[in-house]
Amino acid sequence: AIVRTVTYRNAGTAPVTLALAAALSGPTGPGVISVSPATLTIPAGGTAATVITAHTDGALANGLYGGALVATGGDVRVETPIGVEREAEHFELTLQLAHDGAPVGGFVIITGADGIPDFRFPDGALTVRLLRGRYAIDAYPDGPAFAFVASPRLDLDADKTVVLDDAGARSFELALGDDGVALALSSLTYTDLTTFHSGSTTGIGVPASAVQAGPDLPPDEVTGTAFATFSDDLFGEAKSIYHLARVERGHVPNGWREVIDRRALATVEAHHAGRADHLHRKGAVPLFDDGVNGLIGELGFFQNVYAGPFDRTERFFGRGFVWATAFVDFLPLPADPGGFARATALRR
C-alpha cells in the first residue's frame, strides 16, 4: 500500500466543509484507492488533513495508474492529481567478488531472459534490483590468474546474495607426451540449453581457469566444454598442432587435468597451396554434437599465420565433437583491398 497525507489550508474567515473522493484508472481498468476521512471541516485560518491509500497488491495489472483526489464544498472545488506505478516484482541481488576468500574488484556480466548482457564493475560487492526471473551471472574477479567464476542459472524469487569466489578455480594440466609443443590457447565454456546463453574464459598462451558458484544443474540442460590448442609456434608458422576438447554435463568445467592417450588422437597431414606473396591463416574449434540441440560451440578461431603455401601436422582429440577448421587466404583485390577468401570444413 502507498499512503500519503494531503493537507488543506483555509485562508478564509469562515469554516469550510469538503467532501473528498479519489479515483484511479490504469492499463486494464480502475485502480484501488481510498480516502479517510472522506469529509473534512477546515476551520477559518486553519488546516485539516486526510489520508489517501493506493493499493497495488492483488490482481491489478502492472503499469501506470493516474487519477485525482477531488474535494468539493459549496463553490469550492480542488483537484489534486495522483500518479501510481504498480511495478513488476523486483528483488535485490547482491554479488560479492572474492579472490581466495578476500574481497576484490573485477567485472560481472548479468544476463536475464531478454539475453542482453549487463556489464558491472563492482569494488568487492554490488547490489542490483532486478525483475523476478532467471539470470546467468558470469564473473571475473581480479587476481593473478583472472579466473572465471560463473553461476549459470540463478532463479531470483527473493532477495539473494551470491558469492563469486575464485578459490576453487582450476586450470589445464594436460600431458601429451610431446615436449616439442606448448599451450597456445585454452578455453572453458558453458551453455545453458534452455536459454542458449553461453559464458566463457579464454587464455592465449596461458591456461584458463574456472569454477562454478553453486550446485550442478540438470545434465541434459547445461553443457560445459574445455578446449585447448598446443603448437610448436604460438604466433608463427606452426608445423605441429594439437586440438583437444572435452565435454562435461551440468556445470562449468573446473579446468581439465588428463594424460592424453596418443592412441586416441586422430592425425591429419594438411597441405595448403597458395601464392608466395599471400598471407594465410588456419585454425580450428570444436563443436559438440549434443544429439538433441545440434552442434554447440563458438565459431571463433585462433589462427596461425603463414606466408605462402605451407604444410603442417594436426592432431585431434575429443569424443563427440565435430571440428570446424577454417583456412583463410588474404587475397588483395583491386576493388576490395580488405577482402579475403575463407574456406570452412566440418569434420568428425
mmCIF file of C-alpha atoms in Angstrom:
data_model
loop_
_atom_site.group_PDB
_atom_site.id
_atom_site.type_symbol
_atom_site.label_atom_id
_atom_site.label_comp_id
_atom_site.label_asym_id
_atom_site.label_seq_id
_atom_site.Cartn_x
_atom_site.Cartn_y
_atom_site.Cartn_z
ATOM 1 C CA ALA A 1 0.000 0.000 0.000
ATOM 2 C CA ILE A 2 1.133 3.552 -0.797
ATOM 3 C CA VAL A 3 -0.040 6.031 1.861
ATOM 4 C CA ARG A 4 0.062 9.804 1.515
ATOM 5 C CA THR A 5 -1.304 12.675 3.591
ATOM 6 C CA VAL A 6 -2.986 15.630 1.876
ATOM 7 C CA THR A 7 -3.439 18.835 3.879
ATOM 8 C CA TYR A 8 -5.931 21.597 3.040
ATOM 9 C CA ARG A 9 -5.495 25.159 4.269
ATOM 10 C CA ASN A 10 -8.404 27.562 4.716
ATOM 11 C CA ALA A 11 -7.287 31.187 4.320
ATOM 12 C CA GLY A 12 -10.856 32.490 4.685
ATOM 13 C CA THR A 13 -12.739 33.855 7.679
ATOM 14 C CA ALA A 14 -15.330 31.050 7.859
ATOM 15 C CA PRO A 15 -15.015 27.278 8.186
ATOM 16 C CA VAL A 16 -15.268 25.182 5.015
ATOM 17 C CA THR A 17 -16.583 21.612 4.792
ATOM 18 C CA LEU A 18 -15.249 19.471 1.925
ATOM 19 C CA ALA A 19 -16.424 16.126 0.551
ATOM 20 C CA LEU A 20 -13.475 14.060 -0.705
ATOM 21 C CA ALA A 21 -13.396 11.412 -3.419
ATOM 22 C CA ALA A 22 -10.482 9.764 -5.238
ATOM 23 C CA ALA A 23 -10.296 7.607 -8.337
ATOM 24 C CA LEU A 24 -7.565 5.936 -10.419
ATOM 25 C CA SER A 25 -7.550 4.332 -13.845
ATOM 26 C CA GLY A 26 -4.832 2.109 -15.223
ATOM 27 C CA PRO A 27 -3.807 -0.257 -18.019
ATOM 28 C CA THR A 28 -6.789 -2.587 -17.709
ATOM 29 C CA GLY A 29 -9.293 -0.690 -15.571
ATOM 30 C CA PRO A 30 -9.697 1.152 -12.283
ATOM 31 C CA GLY A 31 -7.164 1.145 -9.506
ATOM 32 C CA VAL A 32 -7.920 0.641 -5.834
ATOM 33 C CA ILE A 33 -7.762 3.802 -3.714
ATOM 34 C CA SER A 34 -9.398 5.006 -0.513
ATOM 35 C CA VAL A 35 -9.737 8.308 1.381
ATOM 36 C CA SER A 36 -10.077 8.646 5.159
ATOM 37 C CA PRO A 37 -11.753 10.717 6.388
ATOM 38 C CA ALA A 38 -13.939 11.374 3.364
ATOM 39 C CA THR A 39 -15.305 14.630 4.875
ATOM 40 C CA LEU A 40 -13.208 17.456 6.289
ATOM 41 C CA THR A 41 -14.175 20.659 8.058
ATOM 42 C CA ILE A 42 -11.370 23.182 7.836
ATOM 43 C CA PRO A 43 -11.547 25.990 10.390
ATOM 44 C CA ALA A 44 -11.078 29.582 9.323
ATOM 45 C CA GLY A 45 -7.380 30.324 9.073
ATOM 46 C CA GLY A 46 -6.559 26.675 9.838
ATOM 47 C CA THR A 47 -5.764 23.297 8.229
ATOM 48 C CA ALA A 48 -7.160 19.783 8.107
ATOM 49 C CA ALA A 49 -5.677 16.591 6.618
ATOM 50 C CA THR A 50 -6.900 13.405 5.034
ATOM 51 C CA VAL A 51 -5.059 10.183 4.246
ATOM 52 C CA ILE A 52 -5.253 8.530 0.832
ATOM 53 C CA THR A 53 -4.185 4.913 0.357
ATOM 54 C CA ALA A 54 -3.473 3.327 -3.019
ATOM 55 C CA HIS A 55 -3.438 -0.473 -3.032
ATOM 56 C CA THR A 56 -1.098 -2.153 -5.533
ATOM 57 C CA ASP A 57 -1.444 -5.752 -4.372
ATOM 58 C CA GLY A 58 -3.823 -8.412 -5.633
ATOM 59 C CA ALA A 59 -4.688 -8.989 -9.267
ATOM 60 C CA LEU A 60 -4.047 -5.474 -10.562
ATOM 61 C CA ALA A 61 -2.164 -5.225 -13.820
ATOM 62 C CA ASN A 62 1.351 -3.811 -13.733
ATOM 63 C CA GLY A 63 1.723 -0.321 -15.144
ATOM 64 C CA LEU A 64 0.929 3.344 -14.558
ATOM 65 C CA TYR A 65 -2.288 4.497 -12.885
ATOM 66 C CA GLY A 66 -3.472 8.099 -12.954
ATOM 67 C CA GLY A 67 -6.335 9.997 -11.345
ATOM 68 C CA ALA A 68 -7.186 12.697 -8.847
ATOM 69 C CA LEU A 69 -8.347 13.452 -5.326
ATOM 70 C CA VAL A 70 -11.331 15.798 -5.725
ATOM 71 C CA ALA A 71 -12.535 17.997 -2.835
ATOM 72 C CA THR A 72 -15.849 19.830 -3.210
ATOM 73 C CA GLY A 73 -17.897 22.053 -0.936
ATOM 74 C CA GLY A 74 -20.236 24.853 -1.963
ATOM 75 C CA ASP A 75 -18.497 26.783 -4.717
ATOM 76 C CA VAL A 76 -15.110 25.282 -3.813
ATOM 77 C CA ARG A 77 -13.528 22.554 -5.951
ATOM 78 C CA VAL A 78 -9.924 21.457 -5.514
ATOM 79 C CA GLU A 79 -8.326 18.705 -7.640
ATOM 80 C CA THR A 80 -5.072 17.069 -6.595
ATOM 81 C CA PRO A 81 -3.505 14.827 -9.265
ATOM 82 C CA ILE A 82 -2.423 11.320 -8.279
ATOM 83 C CA GLY A 83 0.070 9.024 -10.038
ATOM 84 C CA VAL A 84 0.850 5.448 -9.011
ATOM 85 C CA GLU A 85 3.048 2.850 -10.678
ATOM 86 C CA ARG A 86 2.484 -0.807 -9.962
ATOM 87 C CA GLU A 87 5.902 -2.182 -10.761
ATOM 88 C CA ALA A 88 6.602 -5.741 -11.786
ATOM 89 C CA GLU A 89 8.011 -7.736 -8.881
ATOM 90 C CA HIS A 90 11.665 -6.954 -8.185
ATOM 91 C CA PHE A 91 14.235 -8.302 -5.757
ATOM 92 C CA GLU A 92 17.689 -7.261 -4.647
ATOM 93 C CA LEU A 93 20.623 -9.349 -5.840
ATOM 94 C CA THR A 94 23.924 -8.846 -4.033
ATOM 95 C CA LEU A 95 27.053 -10.116 -5.772
ATOM 96 C CA GLN A 96 30.270 -10.471 -3.798
ATOM 97 C CA LEU A 97 33.557 -10.931 -5.701
ATOM 98 C CA ALA A 98 36.463 -12.589 -3.923
ATOM 99 C CA HIS A 99 39.943 -13.944 -4.592
ATOM 100 C CA ASP A 100 40.806 -16.786 -2.197
ATOM 101 C CA GLY A 101 38.198 -15.516 0.243
ATOM 102 C CA ALA A 102 39.258 -11.850 0.234
ATOM 103 C CA PRO A 103 37.007 -9.193 -1.375
ATOM 104 C CA VAL A 104 38.321 -7.894 -4.707
ATOM 105 C CA GLY A 105 37.164 -5.868 -7.652
ATOM 106 C CA GLY A 106 36.616 -7.177 -11.152
ATOM 107 C CA PHE A 107 33.730 -7.249 -13.541
ATOM 108 C CA VAL A 108 30.438 -9.101 -13.749
ATOM 109 C CA ILE A 109 28.061 -9.841 -16.611
ATOM 110 C CA ILE A 110 24.395 -10.255 -15.644
ATOM 111 C CA THR A 111 22.176 -11.744 -18.362
ATOM 112 C CA GLY A 112 18.409 -12.059 -17.989
ATOM 113 C CA ALA A 113 15.634 -13.564 -20.066
ATOM 114 C CA ASP A 114 15.999 -10.876 -22.750
ATOM 115 C CA GLY A 115 19.540 -12.103 -23.483
ATOM 116 C CA ILE A 116 21.007 -8.588 -23.156
ATOM 117 C CA PRO A 117 24.202 -8.582 -21.059
ATOM 118 C CA ASP A 118 24.530 -6.006 -18.291
ATOM 119 C CA PHE A 119 28.183 -5.238 -17.544
ATOM 120 C CA ARG A 120 29.031 -4.142 -13.994
ATOM 121 C CA PHE A 121 32.338 -3.310 -12.308
ATOM 122 C CA PRO A 122 31.903 -3.830 -8.554
ATOM 123 C CA ASP A 123 34.540 -2.967 -5.995
ATOM 124 C CA GLY A 124 34.167 -6.075 -3.889
ATOM 125 C CA ALA A 125 30.365 -6.122 -3.786
ATOM 126 C CA LEU A 126 27.418 -4.892 -5.796
ATOM 127 C CA THR A 127 23.677 -4.823 -5.138
ATOM 128 C CA VAL A 128 21.268 -4.532 -8.050
ATOM 129 C CA ARG A 129 17.480 -4.527 -8.126
ATOM 130 C CA LEU A 130 16.176 -6.897 -10.777
ATOM 131 C CA LEU A 131 12.918 -8.303 -12.040
ATOM 132 C CA ARG A 132 11.853 -11.687 -10.741
ATOM 133 C CA GLY A 133 13.205 -14.251 -13.174
ATOM 134 C CA ARG A 134 16.125 -16.391 -14.261
ATOM 135 C CA TYR A 135 19.610 -14.929 -14.666
ATOM 136 C CA ALA A 136 23.089 -16.071 -15.610
ATOM 137 C CA ILE A 137 25.986 -14.492 -13.723
ATOM 138 C CA ASP A 138 29.469 -14.538 -15.272
ATOM 139 C CA ALA A 139 32.215 -13.008 -13.142
ATOM 140 C CA TYR A 140 35.934 -12.314 -13.465
ATOM 141 C CA PRO A 141 37.368 -11.412 -10.027
ATOM 142 C CA ASP A 142 40.661 -9.553 -10.017
ATOM 143 C CA GLY A 143 43.505 -11.926 -9.257
ATOM 144 C CA PRO A 144 46.759 -13.324 -10.607
ATOM 145 C CA ALA A 145 45.012 -15.900 -12.796
ATOM 146 C CA PHE A 146 41.961 -13.781 -13.709
ATOM 147 C CA ALA A 147 39.753 -16.818 -13.146
ATOM 148 C CA PHE A 148 36.232 -17.279 -14.476
ATOM 149 C CA VAL A 149 33.516 -17.777 -11.832
ATOM 150 C CA ALA A 150 30.008 -18.459 -13.077
ATOM 151 C CA SER A 151 26.542 -19.036 -11.724
ATOM 152 C CA PRO A 152 24.948 -20.365 -14.941
ATOM 153 C CA ARG A 153 21.401 -20.329 -13.633
ATOM 154 C CA LEU A 154 20.049 -18.178 -10.820
ATOM 155 C CA ASP A 155 16.303 -18.050 -10.163
ATOM 156 C CA LEU A 156 15.672 -14.706 -8.498
ATOM 157 C CA ASP A 157 12.482 -15.174 -6.487
ATOM 158 C CA ALA A 158 13.615 -13.409 -3.289
ATOM 159 C CA ASP A 159 16.423 -11.112 -2.158
ATOM 160 C CA LYS A 160 19.605 -13.139 -2.624
ATOM 161 C CA THR A 161 23.361 -12.947 -2.123
ATOM 162 C CA VAL A 162 25.768 -14.823 -4.399
ATOM 163 C CA VAL A 163 29.453 -15.178 -3.536
ATOM 164 C CA LEU A 164 31.681 -15.390 -6.612
ATOM 165 C CA ASP A 165 34.984 -16.614 -5.216
ATOM 166 C CA ASP A 166 37.763 -17.961 -7.441
ATOM 167 C CA ALA A 167 39.260 -20.043 -4.604
ATOM 168 C CA GLY A 168 38.245 -23.334 -6.232
ATOM 169 C CA ALA A 169 39.170 -22.403 -9.798
ATOM 170 C CA ARG A 170 41.393 -24.892 -11.596
ATOM 171 C CA SER A 171 43.164 -24.698 -14.931
ATOM 172 C CA PHE A 172 44.642 -27.023 -17.586
ATOM 173 C CA GLU A 173 47.118 -29.775 -16.759
ATOM 174 C CA LEU A 174 47.354 -31.858 -19.926
ATOM 175 C CA ALA A 175 50.154 -34.306 -20.649
ATOM 176 C CA LEU A 176 50.645 -35.057 -24.357
ATOM 177 C CA GLY A 177 53.970 -36.868 -24.336
ATOM 178 C CA ASP A 178 55.372 -34.301 -26.807
ATOM 179 C CA ASP A 179 57.984 -31.885 -25.462
ATOM 180 C CA GLY A 180 58.084 -30.008 -28.759
ATOM 181 C CA VAL A 181 54.744 -28.226 -28.258
ATOM 182 C CA ALA A 182 53.338 -25.797 -25.690
ATOM 183 C CA LEU A 183 49.913 -24.471 -24.798
ATOM 184 C CA ALA A 184 48.762 -21.889 -27.345
ATOM 185 C CA LEU A 185 45.104 -21.461 -26.414
ATOM 186 C CA SER A 186 42.803 -22.669 -23.646
ATOM 187 C CA SER A 187 39.084 -22.107 -23.223
ATOM 188 C CA LEU A 188 36.414 -23.092 -20.697
ATOM 189 C CA THR A 189 32.801 -22.589 -21.747
ATOM 190 C CA TYR A 190 29.315 -23.470 -20.573
ATOM 191 C CA THR A 191 25.999 -23.318 -22.457
ATOM 192 C CA ASP A 192 22.527 -23.360 -20.922
ATOM 193 C CA LEU A 193 20.484 -25.275 -23.478
ATOM 194 C CA THR A 194 17.194 -23.840 -22.160
ATOM 195 C CA THR A 195 18.234 -20.252 -22.964
ATOM 196 C CA PHE A 196 21.297 -20.836 -25.190
ATOM 197 C CA HIS A 197 23.233 -18.380 -23.080
ATOM 198 C CA SER A 198 26.961 -19.080 -23.013
ATOM 199 C CA GLY A 199 29.716 -17.897 -20.718
ATOM 200 C CA SER A 200 33.412 -18.499 -21.163
ATOM 201 C CA THR A 201 37.004 -17.608 -20.467
ATOM 202 C CA THR A 202 39.948 -17.890 -22.854
ATOM 203 C CA GLY A 203 43.684 -17.747 -22.349
ATOM 204 C CA ILE A 204 46.191 -17.090 -25.147
ATOM 205 C CA GLY A 205 49.457 -18.770 -24.246
ATOM 206 C CA VAL A 206 48.292 -19.234 -20.645
ATOM 207 C CA PRO A 207 45.947 -21.773 -19.047
ATOM 208 C CA ALA A 208 42.417 -20.532 -18.421
ATOM 209 C CA SER A 209 40.817 -21.418 -15.080
ATOM 210 C CA ALA A 210 37.203 -21.611 -13.927
ATOM 211 C CA VAL A 211 34.878 -22.688 -11.150
ATOM 212 C CA GLN A 212 31.107 -22.780 -10.747
ATOM 213 C CA ALA A 213 29.321 -20.911 -7.963
ATOM 214 C CA GLY A 214 26.522 -23.149 -6.750
ATOM 215 C CA PRO A 215 25.462 -26.744 -7.341
ATOM 216 C CA ASP A 216 25.381 -28.712 -10.567
ATOM 217 C CA LEU A 217 22.422 -28.282 -12.886
ATOM 218 C CA PRO A 218 20.457 -30.916 -14.845
ATOM 219 C CA PRO A 219 22.984 -32.639 -17.155
ATOM 220 C CA ASP A 220 20.640 -32.550 -20.143
ATOM 221 C CA GLU A 221 20.200 -28.772 -19.791
ATOM 222 C CA VAL A 222 23.749 -27.454 -19.299
ATOM 223 C CA THR A 223 26.936 -28.478 -21.085
ATOM 224 C CA GLY A 224 30.493 -27.427 -20.382
ATOM 225 C CA THR A 225 33.373 -27.613 -22.844
ATOM 226 C CA ALA A 226 37.109 -27.476 -22.217
ATOM 227 C CA PHE A 227 39.188 -26.737 -25.325
ATOM 228 C CA ALA A 228 42.958 -26.460 -25.760
ATOM 229 C CA THR A 229 45.346 -25.956 -28.650
ATOM 230 C CA PHE A 230 49.032 -26.866 -28.385
ATOM 231 C CA SER A 231 51.572 -25.950 -31.054
ATOM 232 C CA ASP A 232 55.291 -25.737 -31.725
ATOM 233 C CA ASP A 233 54.982 -21.991 -32.552
ATOM 234 C CA LEU A 234 52.393 -19.868 -30.738
ATOM 235 C CA PHE A 235 52.058 -16.977 -33.201
ATOM 236 C CA GLY A 236 54.243 -18.031 -36.103
ATOM 237 C CA GLU A 237 54.148 -20.737 -38.769
ATOM 238 C CA ALA A 238 53.412 -23.742 -36.571
ATOM 239 C CA LYS A 239 54.117 -27.138 -38.097
ATOM 240 C CA SER A 240 52.725 -29.335 -35.327
ATOM 241 C CA ILE A 241 49.262 -28.613 -33.865
ATOM 242 C CA TYR A 242 47.145 -30.411 -31.257
ATOM 243 C CA HIS A 243 43.443 -29.575 -30.897
ATOM 244 C CA LEU A 244 41.889 -31.134 -27.785
ATOM 245 C CA ALA A 245 38.347 -30.950 -26.418
ATOM 246 C CA ARG A 246 36.332 -32.437 -23.584
ATOM 247 C CA VAL A 247 32.647 -32.091 -22.671
ATOM 248 C CA GLU A 248 31.123 -32.167 -19.197
ATOM 249 C CA ARG A 249 27.470 -32.082 -18.207
ATOM 250 C CA GLY A 250 25.635 -29.901 -15.732
ATOM 251 C CA HIS A 251 28.353 -27.412 -14.853
ATOM 252 C CA VAL A 252 31.178 -25.124 -15.859
ATOM 253 C CA PRO A 253 34.345 -27.202 -16.445
ATOM 254 C CA ASN A 254 36.631 -26.862 -13.434
ATOM 255 C CA GLY A 255 39.770 -26.867 -15.575
ATOM 256 C CA TRP A 256 40.989 -30.025 -17.304
ATOM 257 C CA ARG A 257 43.522 -32.496 -15.956
ATOM 258 C CA GLU A 258 44.325 -35.570 -18.035
ATOM 259 C CA VAL A 259 47.092 -37.652 -19.546
ATOM 260 C CA ILE A 260 46.102 -37.874 -23.211
ATOM 261 C CA ASP A 261 46.349 -41.336 -24.692
ATOM 262 C CA ARG A 262 48.132 -40.834 -28.014
ATOM 263 C CA ARG A 263 46.213 -43.794 -29.448
ATOM 264 C CA ALA A 264 43.053 -41.676 -29.147
ATOM 265 C CA LEU A 265 44.461 -38.912 -31.381
ATOM 266 C CA ALA A 266 43.356 -38.537 -34.982
ATOM 267 C CA THR A 267 46.190 -37.294 -37.177
ATOM 268 C CA VAL A 268 45.766 -35.173 -40.318
ATOM 269 C CA GLU A 269 48.670 -34.336 -42.616
ATOM 270 C CA ALA A 270 47.486 -30.986 -44.003
ATOM 271 C CA HIS A 271 48.906 -29.500 -47.215
ATOM 272 C CA HIS A 272 47.936 -25.979 -48.330
ATOM 273 C CA ALA A 273 48.679 -24.410 -51.685
ATOM 274 C CA GLY A 274 48.959 -20.672 -52.118
ATOM 275 C CA ARG A 275 50.952 -17.909 -53.730
ATOM 276 C CA ALA A 276 54.188 -16.963 -52.056
ATOM 277 C CA ASP A 277 53.115 -13.312 -51.743
ATOM 278 C CA HIS A 278 49.863 -14.131 -49.898
ATOM 279 C CA LEU A 279 49.250 -14.404 -46.184
ATOM 280 C CA HIS A 280 47.175 -17.344 -44.985
ATOM 281 C CA ARG A 281 45.624 -18.251 -41.663
ATOM 282 C CA LYS A 282 44.360 -21.539 -40.312
ATOM 283 C CA GLY A 283 42.594 -22.578 -37.114
ATOM 284 C CA ALA A 284 40.045 -24.999 -35.679
ATOM 285 C CA VAL A 285 37.392 -25.083 -32.949
ATOM 286 C CA PRO A 286 35.335 -27.962 -31.522
ATOM 287 C CA LEU A 287 31.550 -28.155 -31.872
ATOM 288 C CA PHE A 288 29.885 -30.631 -29.551
ATOM 289 C CA ASP A 289 27.194 -32.767 -31.166
ATOM 290 C CA ASP A 290 24.510 -32.712 -28.484
ATOM 291 C CA GLY A 291 22.252 -35.111 -30.365
ATOM 292 C CA VAL A 292 19.162 -33.033 -29.499
ATOM 293 C CA ASN A 293 20.137 -29.410 -29.963
ATOM 294 C CA GLY A 294 22.619 -29.904 -32.787
ATOM 295 C CA LEU A 295 26.173 -28.577 -32.777
ATOM 296 C CA ILE A 296 27.083 -26.454 -29.767
ATOM 297 C CA GLY A 297 30.084 -24.178 -29.659
ATOM 298 C CA GLU A 298 31.599 -20.862 -30.624
ATOM 299 C CA LEU A 299 32.825 -20.215 -34.142
ATOM 300 C CA GLY A 300 35.754 -18.052 -33.072
ATOM 301 C CA PHE A 301 39.082 -19.272 -34.415
ATOM 302 C CA PHE A 302 42.614 -18.960 -33.073
ATOM 303 C CA GLN A 303 44.619 -18.894 -36.278
ATOM 304 C CA ASN A 304 48.290 -19.253 -37.086
ATOM 305 C CA VAL A 305 49.645 -17.041 -39.871
ATOM 306 C CA TYR A 306 51.596 -18.391 -42.855
ATOM 307 C CA ALA A 307 53.314 -16.678 -45.785
ATOM 308 C CA GLY A 308 52.731 -18.639 -48.973
ATOM 309 C CA PRO A 309 51.987 -22.391 -49.137
ATOM 310 C CA PHE A 310 52.525 -24.477 -46.028
ATOM 311 C CA ASP A 311 52.245 -27.968 -44.587
ATOM 312 C CA ARG A 312 51.516 -28.969 -41.028
ATOM 313 C CA THR A 313 50.542 -31.964 -38.907
ATOM 314 C CA GLU A 314 47.277 -31.635 -36.999
ATOM 315 C CA ARG A 315 46.162 -33.964 -34.233
ATOM 316 C CA PHE A 316 42.622 -34.006 -32.827
ATOM 317 C CA PHE A 317 41.218 -35.385 -29.573
ATOM 318 C CA GLY A 318 37.634 -35.245 -28.345
ATOM 319 C CA ARG A 319 34.861 -37.835 -28.412
ATOM 320 C CA GLY A 320 31.504 -36.497 -29.612
ATOM 321 C CA PHE A 321 32.921 -33.398 -31.316
ATOM 322 C CA VAL A 322 32.773 -32.119 -34.861
ATOM 323 C CA TRP A 323 35.799 -29.979 -35.686
ATOM 324 C CA ALA A 324 35.289 -26.770 -37.640
ATOM 325 C CA THR A 325 38.507 -25.868 -39.440
ATOM 326 C CA ALA A 326 38.958 -22.577 -41.279
ATOM 327 C CA PHE A 327 41.521 -21.679 -43.916
ATOM 328 C CA VAL A 328 41.732 -18.002 -44.881
ATOM 329 C CA ASP A 329 43.552 -16.569 -47.915
ATOM 330 C CA PHE A 330 44.089 -12.804 -47.604
ATOM 331 C CA LEU A 331 43.986 -12.105 -51.327
ATOM 332 C CA PRO A 332 44.405 -8.401 -52.180
ATOM 333 C CA LEU A 333 41.694 -7.359 -54.624
ATOM 334 C CA PRO A 334 41.763 -4.046 -56.538
ATOM 335 C CA ALA A 335 38.054 -3.497 -55.937
ATOM 336 C CA ASP A 336 38.185 -4.593 -52.292
ATOM 337 C CA PRO A 337 41.653 -4.335 -50.727
ATOM 338 C CA GLY A 338 40.333 -5.639 -47.424
ATOM 339 C CA GLY A 339 38.663 -8.691 -48.924
ATOM 340 C CA PHE A 340 39.631 -12.274 -48.294
ATOM 341 C CA ALA A 341 38.570 -15.798 -49.178
ATOM 342 C CA ARG A 342 37.669 -18.268 -46.459
ATOM 343 C CA ALA A 343 37.015 -21.989 -46.607
ATOM 344 C CA THR A 344 35.430 -23.753 -43.630
ATOM 345 C CA ALA A 345 35.105 -27.504 -43.220
ATOM 346 C CA LEU A 346 33.334 -29.635 -40.607
ATOM 347 C CA ARG A 347 34.950 -32.978 -39.835
ATOM 348 C CA ARG A 348 34.267 -35.643 -37.247
#
